PDB file of C-alpha atoms in Angstrom:
ATOM      1  CA  MET A   1     -15.949  -7.318  22.214  1.00 44.00           C
ATOM      2  CA  ARG A   2     -16.124  -3.604  21.437  1.00 44.00           C
ATOM      3  CA  PHE A   3     -18.370  -1.955  19.482  1.00 43.00           C
ATOM      4  CA  LEU A   4     -18.355   1.028  17.962  1.00 46.00           C
ATOM      5  CA  PRO A   5     -21.091   3.577  17.228  1.00 46.00           C
ATOM      6  CA  HIS A   6     -22.231   3.735  13.474  1.00 52.00           C
ATOM      7  CA  PRO A   7     -20.780   7.687  12.872  1.00 52.00           C
ATOM      8  CA  VAL A   8     -17.333   6.539  14.205  1.00 50.00           C
ATOM      9  CA  VAL A   9     -16.840   3.526  12.206  1.00 48.00           C
ATOM     10  CA  ILE A  10     -18.293   5.087   9.270  1.00 44.00           C
ATOM     11  CA  ARG A  11     -15.674   7.785   9.592  1.00 50.00           C
ATOM     12  CA  ARG A  12     -13.146   5.236  10.288  1.00 51.00           C
ATOM     13  CA  LEU A  13     -13.899   3.482   7.096  1.00 47.00           C
ATOM     14  CA  ARG A  14     -14.156   6.728   4.719  1.00 48.00           C
ATOM     15  CA  SER A  15     -10.761   7.898   6.072  1.00 50.00           C
ATOM     16  CA  PHE A  16      -9.095   4.769   4.880  1.00 48.00           C
ATOM     17  CA  ILE A  17     -10.693   4.534   1.405  1.00 46.00           C
ATOM     18  CA  ALA A  18     -10.183   8.323   0.401  1.00 47.00           C
ATOM     19  CA  PRO A  19      -6.362   7.704   0.504  1.00 52.00           C
ATOM     20  CA  VAL A  20      -6.732   4.649  -1.776  1.00 51.00           C
ATOM     21  CA  VAL A  21      -6.940   7.319  -4.660  1.00 46.00           C
ATOM     22  CA  VAL A  22      -3.433   8.369  -3.790  1.00 50.00           C
ATOM     23  CA  LEU A  23      -2.325   4.901  -3.536  1.00 55.00           C
ATOM     24  CA  ALA A  24      -3.794   4.203  -6.869  1.00 53.00           C
ATOM     25  CA  MET A  25      -2.445   7.313  -8.502  1.00 50.00           C
ATOM     26  CA  PHE A  26       1.050   6.375  -7.099  1.00 53.00           C
ATOM     27  CA  ALA A  27       0.893   2.644  -8.148  1.00 55.00           C
ATOM     28  CA  GLY A  28       0.299   3.912 -11.973  1.00 53.00           C
ATOM     29  CA  ALA A  29       3.008   6.424 -11.498  1.00 50.00           C
ATOM     30  CA  LEU A  30       5.501   3.472 -10.619  1.00 52.00           C
ATOM     31  CA  ALA A  31       4.205   1.318 -13.335  1.00 54.00           C
ATOM     32  CA  SER A  32       4.629   4.045 -15.938  1.00 49.00           C
ATOM     33  CA  CYS A  33       8.207   4.952 -14.598  1.00 46.00           C
ATOM     34  CA  SER A  34       9.540   1.298 -14.545  1.00 46.00           C
ATOM     35  CA  LYS A  35       8.989   0.785 -18.347  1.00 44.00           C
ATOM     36  CA  THR A  36      11.239   4.072 -19.172  1.00 45.00           C
ATOM     37  CA  ASP A  37      14.756   4.218 -20.107  1.00 54.00           C
ATOM     38  CA  ASN A  38      14.904   7.372 -18.631  1.00 63.00           C
ATOM     39  CA  GLY A  39      12.635   7.068 -15.709  1.00 70.00           C
ATOM     40  CA  PRO A  40      14.228   6.462 -11.966  1.00 77.00           C
ATOM     41  CA  SER A  41      16.751   4.143 -11.202  1.00 82.00           C
ATOM     42  CA  PRO A  42      15.554   0.323 -10.476  1.00 86.00           C
ATOM     43  CA  ARG A  43      16.858   1.031  -6.647  1.00 86.00           C
ATOM     44  CA  ALA A  44      14.291   3.996  -6.362  1.00 83.00           C
ATOM     45  CA  VAL A  45      11.480   2.096  -8.161  1.00 83.00           C
ATOM     46  CA  VAL A  46      11.838  -0.393  -5.509  1.00 88.00           C
ATOM     47  CA  LEU A  47      11.842   2.056  -2.451  1.00 86.00           C
ATOM     48  CA  ALA A  48       9.127   3.739  -3.887  1.00 81.00           C
ATOM     49  CA  GLY A  49       7.633   0.424  -4.203  1.00 85.00           C
ATOM     50  CA  GLU A  50       8.438  -0.029  -0.136  1.00 88.00           C
ATOM     51  CA  LYS A  51       7.118   3.102   0.497  1.00 82.00           C
ATOM     52  CA  GLY A  52       3.851   2.482  -1.211  1.00 81.00           C
ATOM     53  CA  LEU A  53       3.440  -0.712   0.647  1.00 87.00           C
ATOM     54  CA  THR A  54       3.721   1.503   3.996  1.00 85.00           C
ATOM     55  CA  VAL A  55       1.023   3.627   2.696  1.00 80.00           C
ATOM     56  CA  ALA A  56      -1.148   0.584   1.810  1.00 83.00           C
ATOM     57  CA  GLN A  57      -0.844  -1.003   5.029  1.00 87.00           C
ATOM     58  CA  ALA A  58      -1.836   2.809   6.551  1.00 82.00           C
ATOM     59  CA  VAL A  59      -5.099   2.373   4.270  1.00 80.00           C
ATOM     60  CA  ALA A  60      -5.801  -0.986   5.397  1.00 86.00           C
ATOM     61  CA  ARG A  61      -5.279  -1.215   8.875  1.00 87.00           C
ATOM     62  CA  PRO A  62      -8.363   0.277  10.410  1.00 86.00           C
ATOM     63  CA  TYR A  63     -10.334  -2.330   8.481  1.00 88.00           C
ATOM     64  CA  LEU A  64      -8.386  -5.481  10.206  1.00 92.00           C
ATOM     65  CA  ARG A  65      -9.065  -3.610  13.675  1.00 90.00           C
ATOM     66  CA  LEU A  66     -12.949  -3.608  13.171  1.00 89.00           C
ATOM     67  CA  PRO A  67     -14.675  -6.347  15.372  1.00 91.00           C
ATOM     68  CA  THR A  68     -15.099  -9.563  13.625  1.00 93.00           C
ATOM     69  CA  CYS A  69     -18.661 -10.078  11.858  1.00 90.00           C
ATOM     70  CA  THR A  70     -20.550 -12.264  14.085  1.00 88.00           C
ATOM     71  CA  GLY A  71     -23.624 -12.178  12.020  1.00 84.00           C
ATOM     72  CA  ALA A  72     -25.514  -9.901  14.794  1.00 84.00           C
ATOM     73  CA  ASN A  73     -23.089  -6.782  14.690  1.00 78.00           C
ATOM     74  CA  GLY A  74     -24.067  -5.609  11.194  1.00 72.00           C
ATOM     75  CA  PRO A  75     -22.334  -4.428   8.152  1.00 73.00           C
ATOM     76  CA  LEU A  76     -19.408  -2.233  10.271  1.00 80.00           C
ATOM     77  CA  CYS A  77     -17.203  -5.318  10.852  1.00 88.00           C
ATOM     78  CA  SER A  78     -14.182  -6.921   9.209  1.00 90.00           C
ATOM     79  CA  THR A  79     -14.828 -10.563   7.954  1.00 92.00           C
ATOM     80  CA  VAL A  80     -12.149 -13.224   8.725  1.00 93.00           C
ATOM     81  CA  ALA A  81     -11.926 -14.332   4.887  1.00 93.00           C
ATOM     82  CA  LEU A  82     -11.185 -10.730   3.867  1.00 93.00           C
ATOM     83  CA  SER A  83      -8.818  -9.891   6.607  1.00 94.00           C
ATOM     84  CA  THR A  84      -6.762 -12.865   5.993  1.00 95.00           C
ATOM     85  CA  SER A  85      -6.470 -12.006   2.044  1.00 95.00           C
ATOM     86  CA  ILE A  86      -5.421  -8.810   2.869  1.00 95.00           C
ATOM     87  CA  LYS A  87      -2.805 -10.038   5.335  1.00 96.00           C
ATOM     88  CA  GLN A  88      -1.636 -12.437   2.542  1.00 97.00           C
ATOM     89  CA  ALA A  89      -2.011  -9.991  -0.072  1.00 96.00           C
ATOM     90  CA  ASP A  90       0.467  -7.661   2.103  1.00 96.00           C
ATOM     91  CA  ARG A  91       3.000 -10.623   2.997  1.00 97.00           C
ATOM     92  CA  GLU A  92       3.419 -11.393  -0.659  1.00 96.00           C
ATOM     93  CA  ALA A  93       4.094  -7.722  -1.544  1.00 95.00           C
ATOM     94  CA  TYR A  94       6.592  -7.350   1.212  1.00 96.00           C
ATOM     95  CA  VAL A  95       8.444 -10.460   0.286  1.00 96.00           C
ATOM     96  CA  ALA A  96       8.270  -9.797  -3.343  1.00 95.00           C
ATOM     97  CA  LEU A  97       9.898  -6.334  -2.703  1.00 94.00           C
ATOM     98  CA  VAL A  98      12.522  -7.694  -0.161  1.00 94.00           C
ATOM     99  CA  VAL A  99      13.232 -10.002  -2.992  1.00 95.00           C
ATOM    100  CA  ALA A 100      13.501  -7.042  -5.331  1.00 94.00           C
ATOM    101  CA  GLN A 101      15.469  -4.948  -2.827  1.00 93.00           C
ATOM    102  CA  GLY A 102      18.153  -7.740  -2.809  1.00 93.00           C
ATOM    103  CA  ALA A 103      18.064  -7.694  -6.510  1.00 93.00           C
ATOM    104  CA  VAL A 104      19.126  -4.225  -7.496  1.00 92.00           C
ATOM    105  CA  ASP A 105      21.597  -4.268  -4.397  1.00 91.00           C
ATOM    106  CA  ALA A 106      23.347  -6.954  -6.400  1.00 92.00           C
ATOM    107  CA  ASP A 107      22.428  -5.365  -9.941  1.00 91.00           C
ATOM    108  CA  PRO A 108      22.172  -1.888  -9.425  1.00 88.00           C
ATOM    109  CA  ASP A 109      21.363  -1.067 -13.342  1.00 86.00           C
ATOM    110  CA  ALA A 110      19.118  -3.979 -13.833  1.00 87.00           C
ATOM    111  CA  LYS A 111      21.399  -5.749 -16.270  1.00 89.00           C
ATOM    112  CA  SER A 112      19.890  -9.025 -15.672  1.00 91.00           C
ATOM    113  CA  PRO A 113      16.495  -9.833 -16.737  1.00 92.00           C
ATOM    114  CA  LEU A 114      16.124 -11.614 -13.454  1.00 93.00           C
ATOM    115  CA  THR A 115      16.529  -8.417 -11.552  1.00 92.00           C
ATOM    116  CA  ASN A 116      13.359  -6.688 -13.870  1.00 90.00           C
ATOM    117  CA  GLN A 117      11.582  -9.311 -13.287  1.00 92.00           C
ATOM    118  CA  ALA A 118      12.073  -9.268  -9.473  1.00 92.00           C
ATOM    119  CA  VAL A 119      11.049  -5.519  -9.787  1.00 90.00           C
ATOM    120  CA  GLN A 120       7.909  -6.428 -12.203  1.00 89.00           C
ATOM    121  CA  ARG A 121       6.691  -9.096  -9.355  1.00 92.00           C
ATOM    122  CA  ALA A 122       6.924  -6.681  -6.898  1.00 91.00           C
ATOM    123  CA  GLN A 123       4.717  -4.166  -8.482  1.00 87.00           C
ATOM    124  CA  THR A 124       2.280  -6.881  -9.543  1.00 90.00           C
ATOM    125  CA  ALA A 125       1.942  -7.914  -5.921  1.00 92.00           C
ATOM    126  CA  LEU A 126       1.534  -4.487  -4.667  1.00 88.00           C
ATOM    127  CA  SER A 127      -1.168  -3.657  -7.438  1.00 86.00           C
ATOM    128  CA  ALA A 128      -2.977  -6.971  -6.189  1.00 90.00           C
ATOM    129  CA  LEU A 129      -2.601  -5.461  -2.202  1.00 89.00           C
ATOM    130  CA  THR A 130      -3.945  -2.055  -4.043  1.00 83.00           C
ATOM    131  CA  ALA A 131      -6.972  -4.052  -5.573  1.00 84.00           C
ATOM    132  CA  ILE A 132      -7.904  -5.602  -2.398  1.00 89.00           C
ATOM    133  CA  VAL A 133      -7.987  -2.511  -0.289  1.00 84.00           C
ATOM    134  CA  ALA A 134      -9.676  -0.490  -2.902  1.00 77.00           C
ATOM    135  CA  SER A 135     -12.859  -3.318  -2.680  1.00 79.00           C
ATOM    136  CA  LEU A 136     -12.752  -2.576   1.377  1.00 78.00           C
ATOM    137  CA  PRO A 137     -16.791  -1.904   2.215  1.00 67.00           C
ATOM    138  CA  GLN A 138     -17.073   1.870   2.071  1.00 54.00           C
ATOM    139  CA  LYS A 139     -19.963   2.238   4.625  1.00 47.00           C
TER     140      LYS A 139
ATOM    141  CA  MET B   1      -1.599   0.036 -16.571  1.00 34.00           C
ATOM    142  CA  LEU B   2      -5.353   0.231 -17.705  1.00 31.00           C
ATOM    143  CA  THR B   3      -6.264  -1.694 -14.705  1.00 40.00           C
ATOM    144  CA  THR B   4      -4.586   1.084 -12.587  1.00 38.00           C
ATOM    145  CA  VAL B   5      -5.996   3.675 -14.541  1.00 41.00           C
ATOM    146  CA  ALA B   6      -9.785   2.294 -14.149  1.00 41.00           C
ATOM    147  CA  LEU B   7      -9.426   1.408 -10.362  1.00 36.00           C
ATOM    148  CA  ALA B   8      -8.383   5.063 -10.080  1.00 40.00           C
ATOM    149  CA  SER B   9     -11.423   6.134 -11.816  1.00 41.00           C
ATOM    150  CA  GLN B  10     -13.641   3.914  -9.984  1.00 37.00           C
ATOM    151  CA  ILE B  11     -12.356   4.931  -6.632  1.00 35.00           C
ATOM    152  CA  LEU B  12     -12.318   8.828  -7.388  1.00 41.00           C
ATOM    153  CA  GLY B  13     -15.902   7.948  -8.253  1.00 38.00           C
ATOM    154  CA  LEU B  14     -16.194   6.636  -4.825  1.00 32.00           C
ATOM    155  CA  VAL B  15     -14.948   9.326  -2.787  1.00 36.00           C
ATOM    156  CA  ALA B  16     -16.252  12.155  -4.929  1.00 36.00           C
ATOM    157  CA  THR B  17     -18.282  13.373  -1.657  1.00 30.00           C
ATOM    158  CA  GLY B  18     -14.957  14.703  -0.468  1.00 35.00           C
ATOM    159  CA  VAL B  19     -13.052  13.040   2.335  1.00 37.00           C
ATOM    160  CA  ALA B  20     -10.237  14.330   3.751  1.00 41.00           C
ATOM    161  CA  LEU B  21      -6.757  12.734   3.210  1.00 45.00           C
ATOM    162  CA  ALA B  22      -4.864  11.669   6.072  1.00 52.00           C
ATOM    163  CA  PRO B  23      -1.930  14.310   6.528  1.00 55.00           C
ATOM    164  CA  THR B  24       0.558  11.162   6.784  1.00 56.00           C
ATOM    165  CA  VAL B  25      -0.666   9.254   3.981  1.00 53.00           C
ATOM    166  CA  LEU B  26      -0.443  12.693   1.619  1.00 53.00           C
ATOM    167  CA  GLN B  27       2.990  12.947   2.713  1.00 60.00           C
ATOM    168  CA  ALA B  28       4.200   9.611   2.180  1.00 58.00           C
ATOM    169  CA  ALA B  29       2.717   9.600  -1.402  1.00 56.00           C
ATOM    170  CA  GLY B  30       4.397  12.739  -1.892  1.00 60.00           C
ATOM    171  CA  SER B  31       7.596  11.901  -1.198  1.00 63.00           C
ATOM    172  CA  VAL B  32       6.982   8.661  -3.222  1.00 60.00           C
ATOM    173  CA  LYS B  33       6.425  10.701  -6.359  1.00 61.00           C
ATOM    174  CA  ASN B  34       9.502  12.998  -5.677  1.00 67.00           C
ATOM    175  CA  LEU B  35      11.457  10.043  -5.443  1.00 65.00           C
ATOM    176  CA  LEU B  36      10.370   9.135  -8.747  1.00 64.00           C
ATOM    177  CA  THR B  37      10.209  12.273 -10.465  1.00 67.00           C
ATOM    178  CA  GLU B  38      13.702  13.917  -9.577  1.00 69.00           C
ATOM    179  CA  GLY B  39      15.267  11.251 -11.262  1.00 66.00           C
ATOM    180  CA  ARG B  40      18.475  10.866  -8.475  1.00 69.00           C
ATOM    181  CA  ASP B  41      19.044   7.624  -6.309  1.00 74.00           C
ATOM    182  CA  PRO B  42      17.827   7.580  -3.064  1.00 77.00           C
ATOM    183  CA  THR B  43      20.514   8.607  -0.396  1.00 82.00           C
ATOM    184  CA  THR B  44      21.653   5.996   1.764  1.00 85.00           C
ATOM    185  CA  GLU B  45      19.546   7.868   4.817  1.00 85.00           C
ATOM    186  CA  GLU B  46      16.722   7.774   2.628  1.00 80.00           C
ATOM    187  CA  GLU B  47      16.762   4.080   1.937  1.00 85.00           C
ATOM    188  CA  ALA B  48      17.534   3.393   5.439  1.00 87.00           C
ATOM    189  CA  ALA B  49      14.497   5.302   6.418  1.00 85.00           C
ATOM    190  CA  ILE B  50      12.038   3.833   4.271  1.00 85.00           C
ATOM    191  CA  ARG B  51      13.102   0.066   4.706  1.00 89.00           C
ATOM    192  CA  SER B  52      13.168   0.916   8.673  1.00 89.00           C
ATOM    193  CA  ALA B  53       9.353   2.462   8.651  1.00 87.00           C
ATOM    194  CA  LEU B  54       8.553  -0.586   6.176  1.00 91.00           C
ATOM    195  CA  ASP B  55       9.818  -3.161   8.651  1.00 93.00           C
ATOM    196  CA  ALA B  56       8.035  -1.716  11.603  1.00 92.00           C
ATOM    197  CA  SER B  57       4.809  -0.985   9.781  1.00 91.00           C
ATOM    198  CA  GLU B  58       4.729  -4.760   8.274  1.00 94.00           C
ATOM    199  CA  ALA B  59       5.317  -6.149  11.885  1.00 94.00           C
ATOM    200  CA  ASP B  60       2.161  -4.177  13.218  1.00 93.00           C
ATOM    201  CA  PHE B  61       0.224  -4.754  10.335  1.00 94.00           C
ATOM    202  CA  GLN B  62       0.787  -8.620  10.633  1.00 94.00           C
ATOM    203  CA  ALA B  63       0.029  -8.331  14.263  1.00 94.00           C
ATOM    204  CA  ALA B  64      -3.371  -6.331  13.926  1.00 92.00           C
ATOM    205  CA  GLN B  65      -6.124  -8.183  15.543  1.00 90.00           C
ATOM    206  CA  PRO B  66     -10.191  -7.319  15.269  1.00 89.00           C
ATOM    207  CA  GLY B  67     -11.374  -5.087  17.805  1.00 82.00           C
ATOM    208  CA  THR B  68      -8.102  -3.150  18.704  1.00 77.00           C
TER     209      THR B  68
END
């Protein structure tokens, strides 16, 4: 198992905490835009969610690649439980976005409540992932 | 919405020391913001690029292993 020196690990951790600010701001914009009649189209909202998920993955990926905590390698490591939660939340967001994508492809104007529900579920799933990423250890 | 605002405030507090944001992350977030604020439908090329990038990122993310 490879151990990273503390300064390097700290920099890596801090580098993915900071972009969460951008992600959270994006999530807020996404949520507000989807609730207005004059906002972006459902297709644009879903695509923005897909882009947002890519950003979230970039932010969380360094944590997944830290050495697994063994009890002897200190706090600068990743836990199996948290890594599993992150991957599960990511998978749920990905699947929800694929479903929403299919819904807006079939119903571009989101005339069906089911389309709106699919988009809303995708937003909720992405927000859940964002919340987990924001709770990652800072040091 | 309130949760998102509270979350953003919390994170802003955490990074008040000023950590440089990754340029690629900023760029991606900026393009999302533009997509939402321009009020236009994305082009076919934009859709294809975004979905292709997400699919590749998803596969890499799920395959990520500790210590790599």
